[in-house]
């Protein structure tokens, strides 16, 4: 046995250069001193995002939401003004229908001719006029002469001639007292001596609306503050009626009867012009609407913005809490676990709450596996250092080689370590260490080696041999799987070291290959 050991001289093991060209190990990267924590990074992400979202919400509120409230206010103010104008026109139509009812009546038709007192006593009383809300009632014949007339407000004033009517209602004699045919009708607004008045004039006909026309019947109702207030209450609007002179400085559209809007901080003002029966501007109608809608919209926007900011801060707090519990705390636990694995790589993950099913749990398991691999590599490297020292101390290979192989097998966690010499496509397994059997010195017996395996070893490649691979059965003795690491002497392939497994037939891990090729 000693002679066999000395077939590989001590000089070859101790002084020759065994090398395997592997990739250089990366230099460790030290953490930066001023590195930010995950909590700080999360704050730097979430806080600007919340600020941008809140700013966008505020911009949308200012440029989209609030203008819509302003438009609603303007639409409401416009509708109120339209209702006010329609209410006045409706009063004029009602007055016109009342005038038609009196004018197309046989009694009135006869009264123009006979002026009987019974008609006056039955119909032309102050009580009757007040019941119909009339301030002016005039009956004229076909020549324009006044047969009977009176004006009630304020007080009662008889109107006996066209001149008196003209004094009370300028232009009335020409516009209201003459009708050319049965279908003639005049109604609208005039400016009287006592203020704006709604008037209506109809031709006096028979009850069958037949002629000839015997004259004109004129009715009027003052558009005073009381009447305007009643109309405002009916339409639930804030109406004002101003003289036509108030439109002198207004745009042409306002003087033409179109609606004009003006907005202040507290009110929306809508105005339009009412024309008299001659088509001239006579009154300016104003409708004022308090800006309650925009006020409520502003308050709602502020509350929504405050709720958004509050919800954002709440979500930020919850997000930081989740990050703290789901990321930062497990990462700190992983850091502590790595420190512990430096001395006890088999410490369970549950000790730091890392036995999780998520990515951090998988990362912790990978770290633990990597720590174990590093410790195995450290043991192998330490074993190699001890081997080199042993070879230098003891040139007797019969003593050194068994210790070296046993140490390598234990350090690498394999079932067998074999030193195999190659020569001209043939191989001889000189030394073996098998777990449970110990060191084995084999007799010189050269077996053919697969050319492909020999070529790959010559190119400094680690060769993996699995259970179904029969290329090295005679050389390795039918192991389950093996990893072949080439050895070079003076830059020439001397042979290889085979690390074998007897109970695991799967692929060798990349870490194992990198470890054993060392």
Coordinates of C-alpha atoms in Angstrom, one line a residue:
X1 CA 0.0 0.0 0.0
X2 CA 2.8 2.3 0.8
X3 CA 4.4 1.7 -2.6
X4 CA 1.2 2.6 -4.2
X5 CA 1.0 5.8 -2.3
X6 CA 4.5 6.7 -3.3
X7 CA 3.6 6.3 -7.0
X8 CA 2.5 10.0 -6.7
X9 CA 5.5 11.6 -5.2
X10 CA 5.4 14.2 -2.5
X11 CA 7.1 16.6 -4.8
X12 CA 4.1 16.4 -7.2
X13 CA 1.7 17.2 -4.4
X14 CA 3.7 19.7 -2.4
X15 CA 5.6 21.8 -5.0
X16 CA 3.7 21.5 -8.2
X17 CA 1.0 24.1 -9.0
X18 CA -2.5 22.8 -8.8
X19 CA -4.8 25.4 -10.4
X20 CA -8.4 25.8 -11.6
X21 CA -9.2 29.0 -13.4
X22 CA -12.5 30.1 -11.9
X23 CA -14.2 33.6 -11.8
X24 CA -12.9 36.1 -9.3
X25 CA -15.0 36.6 -6.2
X26 CA -16.7 40.0 -6.2
X27 CA -15.5 42.5 -3.6
X28 CA -18.1 43.1 -0.9
X29 CA -20.0 46.4 -1.1
X30 CA -20.2 48.3 2.1
X31 CA -23.5 50.1 2.8
X32 CA -23.4 53.9 2.4
X33 CA -23.2 55.9 5.6
X34 CA -26.0 58.2 4.6
X35 CA -28.4 55.6 3.1
X36 CA -32.1 56.4 3.7
X37 CA -34.4 54.0 5.6
X38 CA -37.4 52.4 3.9
X39 CA -39.7 54.5 6.1
X40 CA -38.0 57.7 4.8
X41 CA -38.2 56.6 1.2
X42 CA -41.9 55.7 1.7
X43 CA -42.6 59.2 3.1
X44 CA -40.7 60.8 0.2
X45 CA -43.0 58.9 -2.2
X46 CA -46.3 59.0 -0.5
X47 CA -46.3 62.7 0.8
X48 CA -45.5 64.2 -2.7
X49 CA -48.0 61.9 -4.3
X50 CA -50.7 63.0 -1.7
X51 CA -49.8 66.7 -2.3
X52 CA -50.0 66.3 -6.1
X53 CA -53.3 64.5 -5.8
X54 CA -54.7 67.1 -3.4
X55 CA -53.4 69.9 -5.7
X56 CA -55.1 68.3 -8.7
X57 CA -58.3 68.0 -6.8
X58 CA -58.2 71.6 -5.8
X59 CA -57.5 72.7 -9.4
X60 CA -60.4 70.5 -10.6
X61 CA -62.6 72.1 -8.0
X62 CA -61.6 75.6 -9.0
X63 CA -61.7 75.1 -12.8
X64 CA -64.5 72.6 -13.2
X65 CA -66.7 72.2 -10.1
X66 CA -67.0 75.8 -9.0
X67 CA -67.7 77.1 -12.5
X68 CA -70.5 74.6 -12.8
X69 CA -72.1 76.0 -9.6
X70 CA -71.7 79.5 -11.0
X71 CA -73.5 78.4 -14.2
X72 CA -76.3 76.9 -12.1
X73 CA -76.6 80.2 -10.3
X74 CA -76.8 82.1 -13.6
X75 CA -79.3 79.7 -15.0
X76 CA -81.5 80.0 -11.8
X77 CA -81.2 83.8 -12.0
X78 CA -82.2 83.8 -15.6
X79 CA -85.1 81.5 -15.0
X80 CA -86.3 83.8 -12.1
X81 CA -86.1 86.8 -14.4
X82 CA -88.0 85.0 -17.1
X83 CA -90.7 84.0 -14.7
X84 CA -90.9 87.6 -13.5
X85 CA -91.3 88.9 -17.0
X86 CA -93.8 86.2 -17.9
X87 CA -95.8 87.0 -14.8
X88 CA -96.1 90.7 -15.9
X89 CA -97.0 89.6 -19.4
X90 CA -99.5 87.2 -18.0
X91 CA -101.1 90.0 -15.9
X92 CA -101.4 92.1 -19.1
X93 CA -103.0 89.2 -20.9
X94 CA -105.4 88.7 -18.0
X95 CA -106.3 92.4 -18.2
X96 CA -106.8 92.2 -21.9
X97 CA -109.2 89.3 -21.5
X98 CA -111.1 91.3 -18.9
X99 CA -111.3 94.2 -21.3
X100 CA -112.5 92.0 -24.1
X101 CA -115.2 90.6 -21.8
X102 CA -116.5 94.2 -21.1
X103 CA -116.1 95.5 -24.6
X104 CA -117.9 92.7 -26.4
X105 CA -121.1 93.1 -24.5
X106 CA -124.5 94.2 -25.6
X107 CA -125.0 96.4 -22.5
X108 CA -121.7 98.3 -23.1
X109 CA -122.6 98.5 -26.8
X110 CA -125.9 100.2 -25.9
X111 CA -124.4 102.4 -23.2
X112 CA -122.1 104.2 -25.7
X113 CA -125.3 105.4 -27.4
X114 CA -127.9 105.9 -24.6
X115 CA -125.6 106.4 -21.6
X116 CA -128.2 104.9 -19.3
X117 CA -127.8 105.3 -15.6
X118 CA -128.7 101.7 -14.9
X119 CA -125.4 100.6 -16.6
X120 CA -123.5 103.0 -14.5
X121 CA -125.1 102.0 -11.3
X122 CA -124.7 98.3 -12.0
X123 CA -121.2 98.2 -13.5
X124 CA -119.2 101.4 -13.1
X125 CA -119.0 101.6 -9.4
X126 CA -115.8 102.0 -7.4
X127 CA -116.5 98.6 -5.7
X128 CA -116.6 96.8 -9.1
X129 CA -113.4 98.4 -10.2
X130 CA -111.6 97.5 -7.1
X131 CA -112.9 94.0 -7.2
X132 CA -111.3 93.6 -10.7
X133 CA -108.1 95.4 -9.5
X134 CA -108.6 98.2 -12.0
X135 CA -107.1 101.6 -11.6
X136 CA -108.3 103.1 -14.9
X137 CA -111.6 102.5 -16.8
X138 CA -112.5 104.6 -19.9
X139 CA -115.3 104.2 -22.4
X140 CA -115.1 106.3 -25.6
X141 CA -117.3 106.5 -28.7
X142 CA -116.2 105.9 -32.3
X143 CA -115.1 109.6 -32.6
X144 CA -112.7 109.3 -29.6
X145 CA -114.9 111.3 -27.3
X146 CA -115.0 110.0 -23.7
X147 CA -118.4 108.7 -22.7
X148 CA -117.4 107.8 -19.2
X149 CA -114.0 107.5 -17.4
X150 CA -112.4 107.4 -14.0
X151 CA -109.1 106.7 -12.4
X152 CA -109.0 105.4 -8.8
X153 CA -105.5 105.4 -7.5
X154 CA -104.7 107.4 -5.6
X155 CA -108.2 108.7 -4.8
X156 CA -110.9 108.8 -7.4
X157 CA -110.7 111.1 -10.4
X158 CA -113.2 111.4 -13.2
X159 CA -111.9 111.5 -16.7
X160 CA -114.3 113.5 -18.9
X161 CA -112.3 114.3 -22.0
X162 CA -109.5 113.1 -24.1
X163 CA -107.3 116.0 -22.9
X164 CA -107.7 114.8 -19.3
X165 CA -106.9 111.3 -20.3
X166 CA -103.9 112.5 -22.3
X167 CA -102.7 114.4 -19.2
X168 CA -103.0 111.2 -17.1
X169 CA -101.6 108.8 -19.8
X170 CA -99.6 110.6 -22.4
X171 CA -100.3 109.3 -25.9
X172 CA -103.3 107.3 -24.8
X173 CA -105.8 109.3 -26.9
X174 CA -104.0 108.5 -30.1
X175 CA -103.0 104.9 -29.2
X176 CA -105.9 103.6 -27.1
X177 CA -109.1 105.3 -28.1
X178 CA -109.4 104.4 -31.8
X179 CA -109.9 101.0 -33.4
X180 CA -110.3 100.5 -37.1
X181 CA -112.0 97.1 -37.1
X182 CA -113.5 94.4 -34.9
X183 CA -110.2 92.5 -34.6
X184 CA -108.2 95.4 -33.4
X185 CA -106.6 95.0 -29.9
X186 CA -104.0 96.9 -28.0
X187 CA -102.3 95.9 -24.8
X188 CA -99.0 96.6 -23.0
X189 CA -97.3 99.0 -20.7
X190 CA -97.5 102.8 -20.7
X191 CA -95.9 105.4 -18.4
X192 CA -98.7 107.3 -16.7
X193 CA -98.6 110.4 -14.6
X194 CA -98.8 108.1 -11.6
X195 CA -96.3 105.5 -12.6
X196 CA -96.1 102.6 -15.0
X197 CA -99.4 101.1 -15.9
X198 CA -100.6 97.9 -17.6
X199 CA -103.3 98.9 -20.1
X200 CA -105.6 97.2 -22.6
X201 CA -107.9 98.6 -25.2
X202 CA -110.6 96.7 -27.1
X203 CA -113.2 97.8 -29.7
X204 CA -116.8 98.0 -28.3
X205 CA -118.8 95.3 -30.0
X206 CA -121.9 93.2 -29.5
X207 CA -121.9 90.1 -27.5
X208 CA -121.4 88.2 -30.7
X209 CA -118.3 90.2 -31.5
X210 CA -120.1 91.9 -34.3
X211 CA -119.9 95.5 -35.4
X212 CA -119.9 98.1 -36.4
X213 CA -117.3 99.4 -33.9
X214 CA -119.0 101.9 -31.6
X215 CA -115.9 103.0 -29.7
X216 CA -113.1 101.8 -27.4
X217 CA -113.0 100.4 -23.8
X218 CA -109.8 101.0 -22.0
X219 CA -108.7 99.3 -18.7
X220 CA -105.6 100.0 -16.8
X221 CA -103.8 98.7 -13.7
X222 CA -100.8 100.4 -12.1
X223 CA -97.6 98.4 -11.9
X224 CA -96.7 99.9 -8.6
X225 CA -94.7 98.5 -5.7
X226 CA -97.7 96.6 -4.3
X227 CA -98.3 94.9 -7.7
X228 CA -94.7 94.1 -8.2
X229 CA -94.5 92.6 -4.7
X230 CA -97.5 90.4 -5.4
X231 CA -95.9 89.2 -8.6
X232 CA -92.6 88.5 -6.8
X233 CA -94.4 86.5 -4.2
X234 CA -96.3 84.5 -6.8
X235 CA -93.1 83.7 -8.7
X236 CA -90.9 83.5 -5.6
X237 CA -88.4 85.9 -7.0
X238 CA -86.8 89.2 -6.0
X239 CA -88.1 91.6 -8.7
X240 CA -87.6 95.3 -9.2
X241 CA -89.2 97.6 -11.7
X242 CA -87.2 100.7 -12.6
X243 CA -87.9 103.6 -15.1
X244 CA -86.6 103.3 -18.6
X245 CA -84.1 106.0 -18.0
X246 CA -82.1 103.5 -15.9
X247 CA -81.3 101.7 -19.1
X248 CA -79.6 104.7 -20.7
X249 CA -76.1 103.4 -19.8
X250 CA -76.9 99.8 -20.6
X251 CA -75.7 97.9 -23.7
X252 CA -77.9 97.8 -26.8
X253 CA -78.8 94.2 -26.0
X254 CA -80.3 95.3 -22.7
X255 CA -82.3 98.0 -24.4
X256 CA -83.5 95.5 -27.0
X257 CA -85.1 93.3 -24.3
X258 CA -82.5 90.6 -24.0
X259 CA -81.4 89.4 -20.6
X260 CA -78.2 90.7 -19.2
X261 CA -76.3 89.1 -16.2
X262 CA -74.0 90.8 -13.7
X263 CA -72.3 89.0 -10.9
X264 CA -71.0 90.3 -7.6
X265 CA -69.6 88.4 -4.6
X266 CA -73.1 88.2 -3.0
X267 CA -75.7 88.4 -5.8
X268 CA -76.4 87.6 -9.4
X269 CA -78.3 90.4 -11.1
X270 CA -80.4 89.7 -14.3
X271 CA -82.0 92.6 -16.0
X272 CA -84.1 93.2 -19.1
X273 CA -86.2 96.0 -20.7
X274 CA -89.9 96.1 -21.1
X275 CA -91.4 98.1 -24.0
X276 CA -94.5 100.1 -24.1
X277 CA -97.3 99.6 -26.6
X278 CA -95.5 101.9 -29.0
X279 CA -92.3 99.7 -29.0
X280 CA -90.2 102.1 -27.0
X281 CA -88.3 101.1 -23.8
X282 CA -90.4 102.0 -20.8
X283 CA -89.3 99.9 -17.9
X284 CA -86.3 98.0 -16.7
X285 CA -87.0 94.7 -14.9
X286 CA -84.4 93.4 -12.5
X287 CA -84.2 90.0 -10.7
X288 CA -81.7 89.6 -7.9
X289 CA -80.6 86.1 -6.8
X290 CA -78.4 85.6 -3.7
X291 CA -75.3 83.4 -4.5
X292 CA -76.4 80.6 -2.2
X293 CA -75.6 77.9 -4.7
X294 CA -72.0 78.9 -5.2
X295 CA -71.7 79.4 -1.4
X296 CA -72.9 75.9 -0.8
X297 CA -70.7 74.6 -3.6
X298 CA -67.7 76.4 -2.1
X299 CA -68.4 75.0 1.4
X300 CA -69.0 71.5 -0.2
X301 CA -65.7 71.8 -2.1
X302 CA -63.8 72.9 1.1
X303 CA -65.3 70.0 3.0
X304 CA -64.6 67.6 0.2
X305 CA -61.0 68.9 0.0
X306 CA -60.6 68.6 3.8
X307 CA -62.1 65.1 3.7
X308 CA -59.7 64.2 0.9
X309 CA -56.7 65.5 2.8
X310 CA -57.9 63.7 5.9
X311 CA -58.5 60.5 4.0
X312 CA -55.1 60.9 2.4
X313 CA -53.4 61.3 5.7
X314 CA -55.3 58.3 7.1
X315 CA -54.2 56.2 4.1
X316 CA -50.7 57.5 4.5
X317 CA -50.7 56.5 8.1
X318 CA -52.2 53.1 7.2
X319 CA -49.7 52.7 4.4
X320 CA -46.8 53.4 6.7
X321 CA -48.2 51.1 9.3
X322 CA -48.6 48.3 6.7
X323 CA -45.0 48.9 5.4
X324 CA -43.7 48.9 9.0
X325 CA -45.4 45.6 9.7
X326 CA -45.2 43.9 6.3
X327 CA -41.8 45.1 5.1
X328 CA -39.6 47.0 7.6
X329 CA -40.1 44.8 10.6
X330 CA -39.5 41.5 8.6
X331 CA -36.5 43.1 6.9
X332 CA -35.1 44.1 10.3
X333 CA -35.8 40.5 11.5
X334 CA -34.0 39.2 8.5
X335 CA -31.0 41.4 9.4
X336 CA -31.0 40.0 12.9
X337 CA -31.4 36.5 11.5
X338 CA -28.4 36.9 9.2
X339 CA -26.3 38.0 12.1
X340 CA -27.5 34.9 14.1
X341 CA -26.9 32.6 11.1
X342 CA -23.2 33.6 11.1
X343 CA -22.9 31.5 14.2
X344 CA -25.9 29.2 14.0
X345 CA -27.0 28.7 10.4
X346 CA -29.7 26.2 11.4
X347 CA -31.6 28.6 13.6
X348 CA -35.3 28.4 12.6
X349 CA -37.0 31.2 10.6
X350 CA -39.9 31.2 13.0
X351 CA -37.6 32.7 15.7
X352 CA -37.8 36.1 13.8
X353 CA -41.3 35.6 12.4
X354 CA -39.8 34.8 8.9
X355 CA -41.6 31.5 8.3
X356 CA -43.9 33.4 5.9
X357 CA -45.5 32.5 2.6
X358 CA -44.7 35.8 0.9
X359 CA -41.6 37.2 -0.9
X360 CA -39.9 38.1 2.3
X361 CA -40.3 34.6 3.6
X362 CA -38.8 33.2 0.4
X363 CA -36.0 35.7 0.6
X364 CA -35.2 34.7 4.2
X365 CA -35.2 31.0 3.2
X366 CA -32.8 31.9 0.3
X367 CA -30.6 33.9 2.7
X368 CA -30.4 31.0 5.1
X369 CA -29.6 28.6 2.3
X370 CA -26.9 31.0 1.1
X371 CA -25.4 31.3 4.6
X372 CA -25.3 27.5 4.8
X373 CA -23.6 27.3 1.5
X374 CA -21.1 30.0 2.5
X375 CA -20.3 28.0 5.7
X376 CA -19.8 24.9 3.7
X377 CA -17.5 26.8 1.3
X378 CA -15.6 28.2 4.3
X379 CA -15.2 24.6 5.6
X380 CA -13.9 23.5 2.3
X381 CA -11.5 26.3 2.0
X382 CA -10.3 25.7 5.6
X383 CA -9.9 22.1 4.7
X384 CA -7.8 23.0 1.7
X385 CA -5.6 25.2 3.8
X386 CA -5.1 22.4 6.3
X387 CA -4.4 20.0 3.4
X388 CA -1.7 22.3 2.1
X389 CA -0.1 22.5 5.5
X390 CA -0.4 18.8 6.0
X391 CA 1.3 18.1 2.7
X392 CA 4.2 20.4 3.6
X393 CA 4.5 18.9 7.1
X394 CA 4.2 15.3 6.1
X395 CA 5.5 14.2 2.7
X396 CA 4.2 10.7 3.3
X397 CA 1.1 10.4 1.2
X398 CA -0.1 7.3 2.9
X399 CA -0.8 9.4 6.0
X400 CA -1.8 12.7 4.4
X401 CA -4.1 11.6 1.6
X402 CA -6.6 9.7 3.8
X403 CA -6.9 12.7 6.1
X404 CA -7.3 15.1 3.1
X405 CA -10.0 13.1 1.4
X406 CA -11.9 12.5 4.7
X407 CA -11.8 16.2 5.5
X408 CA -12.9 17.2 2.0
X409 CA -15.8 14.8 2.1
X410 CA -17.0 16.0 5.5
X411 CA -16.6 19.6 4.6
X412 CA -18.4 19.3 1.3
X413 CA -21.1 17.1 2.7
X414 CA -20.7 14.4 0.0
X415 CA -20.7 10.6 0.2
X416 CA -17.4 10.0 -1.6
X417 CA -14.2 11.8 -2.8
X418 CA -12.1 10.1 -5.4
X419 CA -8.7 11.2 -6.8
X420 CA -8.5 10.0 -10.4
X421 CA -5.4 10.3 -12.7
X422 CA -5.8 10.6 -16.5
X423 CA -3.4 9.6 -19.2
X424 CA -4.1 9.4 -22.9
X425 CA -7.9 9.0 -22.7
X426 CA -7.6 6.5 -19.9
X427 CA -8.2 7.0 -16.2
X428 CA -7.1 5.3 -12.9
X429 CA -8.9 5.8 -9.7
X430 CA -6.0 5.9 -7.3
X431 CA -7.5 7.1 -4.0
X432 CA -11.1 7.0 -2.7
X433 CA -12.8 8.0 0.5
X434 CA -16.4 6.7 1.0
X435 CA -18.5 7.7 3.9
X436 CA -19.0 4.7 6.2
X437 CA -16.1 2.8 4.6
X438 CA -13.2 5.2 5.0
X439 CA -10.0 5.5 2.9
X440 CA -9.5 3.0 0.0
X441 CA -6.3 2.6 -2.0
X442 CA -7.0 1.1 -5.4
X443 CA -4.7 -1.0 -7.5
X444 CA -3.4 0.4 -10.7
X445 CA -6.1 -0.3 -13.2
X446 CA -6.5 2.0 -16.2
X447 CA -10.0 2.3 -17.7
X448 CA -11.1 4.0 -20.8
X449 CA -12.6 7.5 -20.3
X450 CA -15.3 9.0 -22.5
X451 CA -13.6 11.4 -25.0
X452 CA -16.2 14.1 -24.5
X453 CA -15.6 14.1 -20.7
X454 CA -11.9 14.2 -21.2
X455 CA -12.2 17.1 -23.6
X456 CA -14.4 19.1 -21.3
X457 CA -12.1 18.5 -18.3
X458 CA -9.2 19.6 -20.5
X459 CA -11.0 22.9 -21.1
X460 CA -11.2 23.4 -17.3
X461 CA -14.9 22.6 -17.1
X462 CA -16.6 21.0 -14.2
X463 CA -18.4 17.9 -15.5
X464 CA -21.7 16.7 -13.9
X465 CA -22.4 12.9 -14.2
X466 CA -25.9 11.7 -13.3
X467 CA -27.3 8.3 -12.5
X468 CA -28.4 7.6 -16.1
X469 CA -25.0 8.7 -17.5
X470 CA -23.0 5.5 -18.1
X471 CA -19.9 7.2 -19.5
X472 CA -17.8 6.8 -16.3
X473 CA -19.3 3.7 -14.7
X474 CA -16.1 1.7 -14.8
X475 CA -14.0 4.6 -13.5
X476 CA -16.4 5.7 -10.7
X477 CA -17.9 2.4 -9.8
X478 CA -21.6 3.2 -10.6
X479 CA -22.2 6.0 -8.2
X480 CA -25.6 7.7 -8.2
X481 CA -24.2 11.1 -9.3
X482 CA -20.9 12.8 -9.3
X483 CA -19.2 16.1 -9.9
X484 CA -15.8 16.1 -11.6
X485 CA -13.4 18.9 -10.9
X486 CA -10.2 18.9 -13.1
X487 CA -6.7 19.2 -11.7
X488 CA -3.8 20.6 -13.6
X489 CA -0.1 20.1 -13.0
X490 CA 2.1 22.6 -14.8
X491 CA -0.9 23.7 -16.8
X492 CA -1.6 20.2 -18.1
X493 CA -4.5 18.0 -17.1
X494 CA -3.2 15.6 -14.5
X495 CA -6.6 14.2 -13.5
X496 CA -9.7 15.1 -11.6
X497 CA -11.4 14.9 -8.2
X498 CA -14.8 13.2 -8.2
X499 CA -17.3 14.1 -5.5
X500 CA -20.0 11.5 -5.4
X501 CA -23.4 11.1 -3.9
X502 CA -25.1 7.7 -3.3
X503 CA -28.6 8.8 -2.3
X504 CA -29.3 11.9 -4.3
X505 CA -29.5 11.6 -8.0
X506 CA -30.7 15.1 -8.9
X507 CA -28.7 17.9 -10.5
X508 CA -26.0 19.6 -8.5
X509 CA -26.8 23.2 -7.4
X510 CA -24.9 26.1 -8.9
X511 CA -23.5 26.9 -5.5
X512 CA -22.3 23.4 -5.1
X513 CA -20.5 23.5 -8.4
X514 CA -18.9 26.8 -7.6
X515 CA -17.9 25.5 -4.2
X516 CA -16.4 22.2 -5.2
X517 CA -14.6 23.5 -8.3
X518 CA -12.5 25.6 -5.9

